[in-house]
Coordinates of C-alpha atoms and ligand atoms in Angstrom, one line a residue:
M50 CA 0.1 -0.2 0.2
T51 CA 1.1 3.7 -0.6
P52 CA 2.1 6.3 1.9
D53 CA -0.7 8.6 1.0
A54 CA -3.2 5.2 0.3
A55 CA -2.5 3.7 3.7
G56 CA -3.0 7.7 5.2
M57 CA -6.9 7.4 3.9
L58 CA -7.6 4.1 4.8
K59 CA -6.0 5.9 8.3
D60 CA -8.9 8.2 8.5
L61 CA -11.1 6.7 7.3
K62 CA -10.9 4.0 9.9
V63 CA -11.4 6.7 12.4
Y64 CA -15.6 7.0 11.5
A65 CA -15.8 4.1 10.3
P66 CA -13.8 1.6 12.2
N67 CA -15.3 -1.8 10.5
T68 CA -14.5 -0.4 7.3
D69 CA -14.1 -3.4 5.1
E70 CA -9.3 -2.6 3.6
T71 CA -9.6 -4.8 0.8
L72 CA -12.6 -3.2 -1.1
F73 CA -10.5 0.0 -0.4
E74 CA -7.3 -0.8 -1.6
L75 CA -8.4 -2.4 -5.3
A76 CA -10.5 0.7 -5.4
Y77 CA -7.3 2.4 -4.9
E78 CA -5.1 -0.3 -6.7
Y79 CA -8.1 -0.6 -9.8
S80 CA -7.9 3.2 -10.3
M81 CA -4.7 4.5 -10.4
T82 CA -3.4 1.6 -13.1
A83 CA -7.0 2.6 -15.5
H84 CA -5.6 5.9 -15.3
K85 CA -1.4 5.1 -15.3
N86 CA -1.4 7.1 -18.5
Q87 CA -3.1 9.1 -18.4
E88 CA -2.4 13.2 -17.0
R89 CA -3.7 16.0 -16.8
A90 CA -3.1 19.1 -17.9
S91 CA -0.4 20.6 -15.1
G92 CA 1.3 17.4 -16.1
E93 CA 1.1 15.5 -13.2
H94 CA -0.1 12.0 -12.8
Y95 CA -4.3 12.0 -13.1
F96 CA -4.6 9.7 -10.4
I97 CA -3.7 13.1 -8.6
H98 CA -7.4 13.4 -9.1
C99 CA -9.1 11.3 -8.1
S100 CA -7.0 10.7 -4.4
A101 CA -8.1 13.9 -4.2
V102 CA -12.0 13.6 -4.5
A103 CA -12.1 10.5 -2.4
K104 CA -9.7 12.3 0.2
T105 CA -12.6 15.6 0.2
L106 CA -15.4 13.0 0.7
I107 CA -13.3 11.6 3.8
E108 CA -13.6 15.5 4.5
F109 CA -17.3 14.7 4.8
K110 CA -16.3 11.7 6.7
L111 CA -18.6 9.5 3.8
D112 CA -19.3 5.7 3.9
L113 CA -17.2 3.4 1.9
P114 CA -19.1 2.7 -1.4
T115 CA -19.1 6.4 -1.7
V116 CA -15.0 7.5 -0.8
C117 CA -14.3 4.0 -3.3
A118 CA -16.6 5.6 -5.9
G119 CA -14.9 8.9 -5.9
L120 CA -11.1 6.9 -6.7
L121 CA -12.7 5.3 -9.4
H122 CA -15.2 8.5 -9.9
D123 CA -13.2 9.1 -13.4
V124 CA -13.1 5.5 -15.1
I125 CA -16.0 5.0 -17.4
E126 CA -15.7 8.6 -18.9
D127 CA -12.2 8.8 -19.6
T128 CA -10.6 5.0 -19.8
P129 CA -11.8 1.8 -21.5
I130 CA -13.3 0.3 -18.7
T131 CA -17.0 0.3 -19.1
A132 CA -19.7 -0.2 -16.3
E133 CA -20.6 -3.8 -16.8
E134 CA -16.5 -4.3 -16.2
L135 CA -17.0 -2.3 -12.9
E136 CA -19.7 -4.1 -11.4
K137 CA -17.8 -7.3 -12.1
E138 CA -14.9 -6.5 -10.0
F139 CA -16.7 -3.7 -7.8
G140 CA -21.1 -4.4 -7.5
E141 CA -23.8 -2.2 -9.0
E142 CA -23.7 -0.6 -5.8
I143 CA -20.9 1.4 -6.4
T144 CA -20.9 1.2 -10.1
T145 CA -24.3 2.7 -9.9
L146 CA -22.2 5.8 -8.4
V147 CA -19.8 6.1 -10.5
V148 CA -22.0 6.1 -13.5
G149 CA -23.8 8.8 -12.3
V150 CA -21.6 11.1 -12.4
T151 CA -20.2 9.9 -15.9
K152 CA -21.0 12.8 -18.1
L153 CA -23.5 11.9 -22.0
D154 CA -20.7 11.0 -24.1
T155 CA -20.7 14.8 -26.0
L156 CA -21.1 13.6 -29.8
K157 CA -24.4 13.1 -29.5
F158 CA -25.2 17.3 -28.8
T159 CA -25.3 19.9 -31.6
S160 CA -24.5 22.7 -28.7
R161 CA -21.9 22.8 -26.1
D162 CA -25.1 24.1 -23.9
E163 CA -27.5 21.6 -24.6
A164 CA -24.6 19.0 -23.1
Q165 CA -24.3 21.0 -20.2
A166 CA -28.3 20.4 -19.6
E167 CA -28.3 17.3 -20.7
N168 CA -25.8 16.2 -18.3
W169 CA -27.0 18.6 -15.6
R170 CA -30.2 17.1 -16.4
K171 CA -29.2 13.2 -16.0
M172 CA -27.0 14.3 -12.7
M173 CA -30.2 15.4 -10.9
L174 CA -31.8 12.6 -12.2
A175 CA -29.5 9.6 -10.8
T176 CA -28.8 12.8 -7.1
A177 CA -32.5 11.5 -7.1
Q178 CA -31.7 8.1 -6.8
D179 CA -29.3 8.5 -4.6
I180 CA -27.5 12.0 -3.1
R181 CA -24.0 10.5 -2.6
V182 CA -24.3 12.2 -7.0
I183 CA -24.3 14.7 -6.1
L184 CA -21.4 14.8 -3.0
I185 CA -19.0 13.2 -4.7
K186 CA -19.7 15.2 -8.1
L187 CA -19.2 18.5 -5.7
A188 CA -16.3 16.9 -4.4
D189 CA -15.1 16.5 -8.3
R190 CA -15.3 20.2 -9.2
L191 CA -14.0 21.3 -5.8
H192 CA -10.8 19.6 -6.9
N193 CA -11.0 20.4 -11.0
M194 CA -11.7 24.4 -9.7
K195 CA -8.6 24.0 -7.2
T196 CA -6.6 23.0 -10.7
L197 CA -7.9 25.8 -12.7
N198 CA -5.0 27.5 -13.2
F199 CA -3.5 25.1 -15.5
L200 CA -6.5 25.4 -17.9
S201 CA -7.0 28.0 -20.6
K202 CA -8.8 30.7 -20.1
E203 CA -12.2 31.0 -22.1
K204 CA -12.0 27.0 -19.9
Q205 CA -11.8 28.8 -17.0
E206 CA -13.7 31.3 -17.2
R207 CA -16.1 28.6 -18.5
K208 CA -15.2 26.2 -15.4
A209 CA -15.9 29.1 -12.8
Y210 CA -19.3 30.3 -14.4
E211 CA -20.6 27.4 -14.0
T212 CA -19.6 26.7 -10.8
I213 CA -20.9 29.7 -9.4
T214 CA -23.8 29.7 -10.5
L215 CA -25.2 25.9 -11.0
Y216 CA -22.9 24.3 -7.6
A217 CA -21.9 26.9 -5.5
P218 CA -25.7 27.6 -5.3
L219 CA -26.1 24.5 -5.6
A220 CA -23.9 23.2 -2.4
Q221 CA -25.5 26.0 -0.7
R222 CA -28.9 24.2 -0.7
L223 CA -27.6 21.2 0.1
G224 CA -26.7 23.4 3.6
M225 CA -22.7 23.1 2.7
F226 CA -21.9 25.9 3.2
Q227 CA -17.9 25.3 3.9
L228 CA -17.9 24.2 0.5
K229 CA -20.3 26.8 -0.6
S230 CA -17.8 29.2 0.2
E231 CA -14.6 27.5 -1.2
L232 CA -16.2 27.0 -4.6
E233 CA -17.9 30.6 -4.3
D234 CA -14.1 32.0 -3.8
L235 CA -11.9 30.3 -6.0
A236 CA -14.7 30.7 -9.0
F237 CA -14.5 34.9 -7.8
Q238 CA -11.1 34.9 -9.2
Y239 CA -11.7 33.4 -12.5
L240 CA -14.4 35.3 -13.0
H241 CA -13.3 38.8 -12.0
P242 CA -9.1 38.5 -10.9
S243 CA -8.6 42.2 -9.9
E244 CA -11.3 43.1 -8.0
H245 CA -11.1 39.5 -6.0
N246 CA -6.9 41.1 -5.7
T247 CA -7.7 44.3 -5.2
L248 CA -10.7 42.9 -2.5
N249 CA -8.9 40.2 -0.7
S250 CA -5.6 42.6 0.0
K251 CA -8.3 45.0 1.6
V252 CA -9.4 42.7 3.8
T253 CA -6.1 40.9 4.7
Q254 CA -5.3 44.0 5.4
I255 CA -8.3 45.2 8.2
T256 CA -7.9 41.6 9.6
K257 CA -5.9 42.6 11.7
S258 CA -7.2 45.6 13.4
R259 CA -10.5 43.8 13.4
E260 CA -8.8 40.6 14.8
K261 CA -7.8 43.2 18.0
V262 CA -11.8 43.9 18.1
I263 CA -13.0 40.6 17.8
T264 CA -10.2 39.3 20.3
S265 CA -11.8 41.8 22.8
F266 CA -14.9 41.6 22.2
K267 CA -15.0 37.6 23.1
S268 CA -13.4 38.0 26.4
V269 CA -15.8 40.9 27.0
L270 CA -19.1 39.3 26.0
G271 CA -17.4 35.7 27.2
E272 CA -17.2 37.0 31.0
K273 CA -21.4 38.2 30.3
L274 CA -22.2 35.0 29.2
K275 CA -19.8 32.9 31.6
A276 CA -21.6 33.6 34.7
T277 CA -25.3 32.5 33.4
N278 CA -23.5 29.3 34.1
I279 CA -25.6 28.0 30.3
E280 CA -22.9 26.2 28.5
H281 CA -21.4 26.9 25.2
R282 CA -18.4 28.3 23.3
I283 CA -17.7 30.6 21.3
L284 CA -16.3 30.9 17.5
G285 CA -14.5 33.6 15.6
R286 CA -15.6 33.6 11.7
A287 CA -14.6 34.7 9.0
K288 CA -16.2 36.2 6.2
T289 CA -16.0 35.1 2.6
L290 CA -14.4 37.9 -0.3
W291 CA -16.9 36.6 -2.0
S292 CA -20.2 37.9 0.3
I293 CA -18.7 40.3 1.0
Y294 CA -17.8 41.2 -3.5
Q295 CA -21.5 40.0 -3.5
K296 CA -23.4 42.9 -0.8
M297 CA -21.2 45.4 -2.0
K298 CA -23.0 44.9 -5.5
R299 CA -26.0 44.6 -3.5
Q300 CA -26.0 47.1 -2.0
E301 CA -23.7 49.3 -3.9
K302 CA -21.2 50.0 -1.5
S303 CA -18.0 50.7 -0.8
F304 CA -16.0 48.1 1.4
E305 CA -15.3 50.7 4.0
E306 CA -18.8 51.7 3.4
I307 CA -20.5 47.7 4.4
Q308 CA -19.7 48.0 7.6
D309 CA -19.7 44.5 7.9
G310 CA -16.9 41.1 8.4
M311 CA -16.9 40.8 11.4
G312 CA -18.8 38.4 14.1
V313 CA -18.6 36.1 16.1
R314 CA -20.5 32.0 17.2
I315 CA -22.0 31.2 19.7
I316 CA -23.2 27.7 20.1
T317 CA -24.4 25.6 22.8
P318 CA -26.5 22.2 23.4
T319 CA -29.9 23.8 23.2
I320 CA -32.3 26.1 21.6
A321 CA -33.6 27.1 25.2
N322 CA -29.9 27.4 25.5
C323 CA -30.2 29.7 22.4
Y324 CA -32.9 32.1 23.7
A325 CA -31.5 32.6 27.2
L326 CA -27.8 33.4 25.6
L327 CA -30.0 35.8 22.9
G328 CA -31.4 37.1 25.8
V329 CA -28.0 38.0 27.3
V330 CA -26.7 38.9 24.4
H331 CA -29.8 41.7 23.5
T332 CA -29.5 43.4 27.2
E333 CA -24.9 43.5 27.7
F334 CA -25.0 45.2 24.0
K335 CA -26.6 47.8 22.1
P336 CA -28.4 45.5 19.5
V337 CA -29.1 47.0 15.7
S338 CA -32.6 47.9 15.3
G339 CA -33.8 45.4 12.2
S340 CA -31.1 42.8 12.8
F341 CA -32.1 40.3 14.4
T342 CA -33.8 37.2 12.8
D343 CA -35.1 34.1 14.4
Y344 CA -33.8 31.4 11.5
I345 CA -34.2 28.7 14.6
S346 CA -38.6 28.9 14.8
V347 CA -38.8 29.6 10.6
P348 CA -35.5 27.7 9.4
K349 CA -33.9 27.8 5.4
V350 CA -35.4 25.9 2.6
N351 CA -31.2 23.9 3.2
L352 CA -32.7 23.8 6.9
Y353 CA -30.3 26.2 7.9
Q354 CA -31.2 27.4 11.9
S355 CA -29.9 30.1 13.3
L356 CA -30.5 33.3 15.7
H357 CA -28.7 36.7 13.9
T358 CA -28.5 39.5 15.2
T359 CA -26.0 42.6 15.0
V360 CA -24.9 44.2 18.3
M361 CA -22.6 47.3 18.5
T362 CA -19.5 46.5 21.0
S363 CA -18.4 49.9 23.1
G364 CA -16.6 51.4 20.9
G365 CA -18.6 51.4 18.4
D366 CA -18.0 49.3 16.3
L367 CA -20.9 46.4 14.6
I368 CA -20.6 42.6 15.6
E369 CA -23.4 40.0 13.7
I370 CA -23.7 37.6 16.0
Q371 CA -25.5 33.7 15.1
I372 CA -26.3 32.1 17.8
R373 CA -26.9 27.2 17.3
T374 CA -27.2 24.3 19.0
E375 CA -24.7 22.0 17.9
E376 CA -26.2 20.0 15.8
M377 CA -27.4 23.4 14.1
H378 CA -24.3 24.4 13.5
R379 CA -22.8 20.8 12.0
T380 CA -25.6 21.5 9.7
A381 CA -24.6 24.7 8.8
E382 CA -21.5 23.7 7.8
Y383 CA -21.8 20.3 6.3
G384 CA -25.5 19.8 5.5
I385 CA -26.9 17.5 3.6
A386 CA -23.7 15.1 4.0
A387 CA -23.1 16.0 7.5
H388 CA -27.0 13.8 8.0
W389 CA -25.9 11.3 5.8
R390 CA -23.1 10.7 7.8
Y391 CA -25.1 9.5 10.7
K392 CA -27.3 7.3 9.2
T393 CA -23.7 5.2 7.9
S394 CA -21.6 5.9 11.6
G395 CA -24.7 3.6 12.5
E396 CA -24.0 5.6 15.1
A397 CA -27.7 6.4 15.7
A398 CA -29.6 5.8 12.6
G399 CA -32.9 7.6 12.4
R400 CA -31.8 10.1 14.5
D401 CA -32.8 12.5 12.1
E402 CA -35.7 12.7 11.1
H403 CA -34.8 16.0 9.1
L404 CA -32.6 13.6 6.8
E405 CA -36.2 12.3 5.0
E406 CA -38.0 15.1 4.5
K407 CA -34.9 16.9 3.0
L408 CA -34.0 14.1 -0.2
N409 CA -37.9 14.5 -0.4
W410 CA -37.6 18.6 -1.1
L411 CA -34.6 17.3 -3.2
R412 CA -36.4 14.9 -5.2
Q413 CA -39.9 16.4 -5.5
W414 CA -37.2 19.7 -7.8
I415 CA -35.5 17.6 -9.0
E416 CA -38.8 15.3 -10.6
W417 CA -40.7 18.7 -11.9
L418 CA -37.2 19.5 -13.1
Q419 CA -38.0 16.4 -15.0
D420 CA -41.0 17.8 -17.0
L421 CA -39.8 20.7 -18.1
K422 CA -38.5 19.4 -21.8
S423 CA -36.2 22.4 -23.5
P424 CA -33.0 22.3 -22.1
R425 CA -32.7 25.2 -22.2
E426 CA -35.6 25.7 -19.7
F427 CA -34.4 23.1 -17.8
I428 CA -31.1 24.8 -16.8
E429 CA -32.6 28.6 -16.4
S430 CA -35.3 26.7 -13.7
L431 CA -32.6 25.2 -12.2
K432 CA -30.4 27.9 -12.2
T433 CA -33.8 30.4 -10.8
D434 CA -34.2 27.3 -7.9
L435 CA -31.1 27.6 -6.7
E436 CA -31.0 31.6 -6.6
L437 CA -29.5 32.2 -3.1
H438 CA -31.5 35.1 -2.1
Q439 CA -34.6 33.7 -1.1
V440 CA -37.7 34.8 0.2
F441 CA -40.5 34.4 3.1
I442 CA -43.9 34.8 2.8
F443 CA -47.3 34.0 4.5
T444 CA -50.8 32.3 3.9
P445 CA -53.2 34.4 5.6
A446 CA -53.4 31.5 8.0
G447 CA -50.2 32.8 9.1
D448 CA -47.9 28.9 7.2
V449 CA -44.9 29.9 6.0
K450 CA -43.9 29.4 2.1
P451 CA -40.2 29.7 1.2
L452 CA -39.7 31.3 -2.0
P453 CA -37.1 32.2 -5.1
A454 CA -36.9 36.3 -4.2
G455 CA -38.6 37.6 -7.5
A456 CA -41.4 35.2 -7.4
T457 CA -45.0 35.7 -7.9
P458 CA -48.5 35.3 -6.5
L459 CA -49.1 32.4 -9.2
D460 CA -45.5 30.6 -7.9
F461 CA -47.0 31.1 -3.7
A462 CA -50.2 29.8 -5.4
Y463 CA -48.9 26.3 -6.4
A464 CA -47.2 25.9 -3.2
V465 CA -49.2 26.5 -1.4
H466 CA -50.9 23.4 -3.5
T467 CA -51.6 23.0 -7.2
E468 CA -55.6 23.0 -7.5
I469 CA -55.1 26.5 -5.7
G470 CA -52.9 27.0 -8.9
M471 CA -54.4 25.6 -11.6
M472 CA -57.6 27.0 -10.1
C473 CA -56.1 31.1 -9.6
V474 CA -57.6 34.2 -11.0
G475 CA -55.9 36.8 -8.6
A476 CA -54.4 37.5 -5.9
R477 CA -54.0 39.5 -2.6
V478 CA -51.0 41.3 -0.6
N479 CA -51.0 42.5 2.3
N480 CA -54.9 43.3 1.7
K481 CA -54.4 45.4 -1.5
M482 CA -55.4 43.4 -4.9
V483 CA -52.4 42.4 -6.8
K484 CA -51.9 41.9 -10.3
L485 CA -51.0 38.3 -11.2
D486 CA -46.8 38.8 -11.8
Y487 CA -46.3 41.0 -9.1
E488 CA -43.1 40.6 -7.1
L489 CA -43.5 38.8 -4.1
K490 CA -41.7 40.3 -0.5
S491 CA -40.5 38.1 1.9
G492 CA -43.4 39.0 4.7
D493 CA -45.9 39.4 3.0
I494 CA -49.3 38.1 3.6
C495 CA -50.6 36.5 -0.1
Q496 CA -54.4 35.1 -0.9
I497 CA -55.3 33.4 -3.3
L498 CA -58.5 34.2 -5.4
T499 CA -59.5 31.7 -7.1
K500 CA -62.8 30.6 -8.8
K501 CA -64.0 26.5 -9.5
K502 CA -64.4 26.8 -13.8
S503 CA -61.1 28.5 -14.4
V504 CA -58.0 27.1 -15.5
P505 CA -53.9 28.3 -16.4
K506 CA -52.5 30.0 -18.6
K507 CA -50.1 30.1 -22.0
G508 CA -49.3 33.4 -20.4
W509 CA -48.3 32.3 -16.9
L510 CA -45.5 30.6 -18.4
E511 CA -43.5 34.2 -18.4
I512 CA -44.7 35.0 -15.2
V513 CA -44.1 31.9 -13.0
K514 CA -40.1 32.4 -11.1
T515 CA -40.1 29.0 -9.9
A516 CA -39.5 25.1 -11.8
R517 CA -43.0 23.8 -9.6
A518 CA -45.5 26.0 -10.7
R519 CA -43.7 26.0 -14.2
S520 CA -44.4 22.5 -14.9
K521 CA -47.1 22.4 -13.7
I522 CA -48.5 25.2 -16.3
R523 CA -46.9 22.9 -18.8
H524 CA -48.2 20.0 -18.5
Y525 CA -51.7 21.2 -18.3
L526 CA -51.1 22.9 -21.4
R527 CA -49.8 20.8 -23.1
E528 CA -52.4 18.0 -22.3
K529 CA -54.9 20.7 -23.7
G530 CA -52.9 20.6 -26.8
I531 CA -52.1 24.5 -26.0
V532 CA -48.1 24.7 -26.5
A533 CA -45.7 21.3 -27.7
Ligands
LIG127 MN1 -12.6 14.1 -12.1

């Protein structure tokens, strides 16, 4: 065994002590031999890429079949080995994962856009069957982004763009924030090199002075919280370059103008503790009005939970504070991968009641996406649904529906119930009549007016933003022969 393989096996056995060592070694050797005469653009041995992908999957603490599939992920695409041969050697489970991340034969497509859309559709379908497919693909993309400097400028930009519009939002949707931020900052370098470099040096410069502020704030906060005898730990937190850049663009402000980037996290065992600690924070420091958001009682779509608040230090600096439980923290960092890990570790199978909810959401969503026949429509809907910024809309009864920014009452109607969408004739937002293409804002209370025999109109396809609404409307119009 090479030292590289031995190291991986050692890390793997930390969280999966009963790992089948022979299977791991077999996958390692098999992939190394299969890619033997191939090089990457960097001139390195190709297998270094396969090994790096598997290492990321081990970092996520995923199970052995996923790690083996990570080692073997490019074997079908890039070597003469077929799926049948792989299956004979490694069985169905690993082979299905590898096939899931294998791209379709590009010769079949007339354009690159079409090929890209079809490959996404295929991968999402495989993901609906097995979530581990997308985790392997994300690990693959991460290493490709880290080694992007060896490719042509045109390829760099194309890959970076795909990463920022699809892979990073998807990681975010799966709650994998660490990975998402890493992908974004890597893509940022290639999409806007000069802005990236300027911001990078400014942030490095300011970090020093801010470190003092954070350190002294942490010690003052620590004293206050210690007095409560509530178990907790305080973590510092750095904002990523891309998120600062996005905020500057959104608010049309310069780096100096956005009072942002300083934050701490308080992690504590229970939800009750979260609110108790929040009370202490607000008593001891002046909260900035309007800054408090309760993502514990109203989680984000990706099930992210935390209390957010911004307070002012005695020195007049603003500090953003996030308060969450240990479990929320793991979910926030690793997202769906964290849940997967529990399920396979055997430590508490079935403990995560959110996992099925999460997977159902994903499966349902992919089903709607499958309904969209044209590749362009598919990829556009995928992008819209992955939109970072979401709005929370309330039904008159007080139920909350999270929707992508730009969503309309029609999207809301379909989110509440397909029937309501189908029979929609109008909408009232905060007690005022609005048009069906009205752009909903967070906190809006939306009431949908329906009429029994009313049916969807063709023009609705131009209005709706979500895949769900689009798919349902198109399905109806197609059945009636109104659209192809
Ligand atoms: Mn690869």
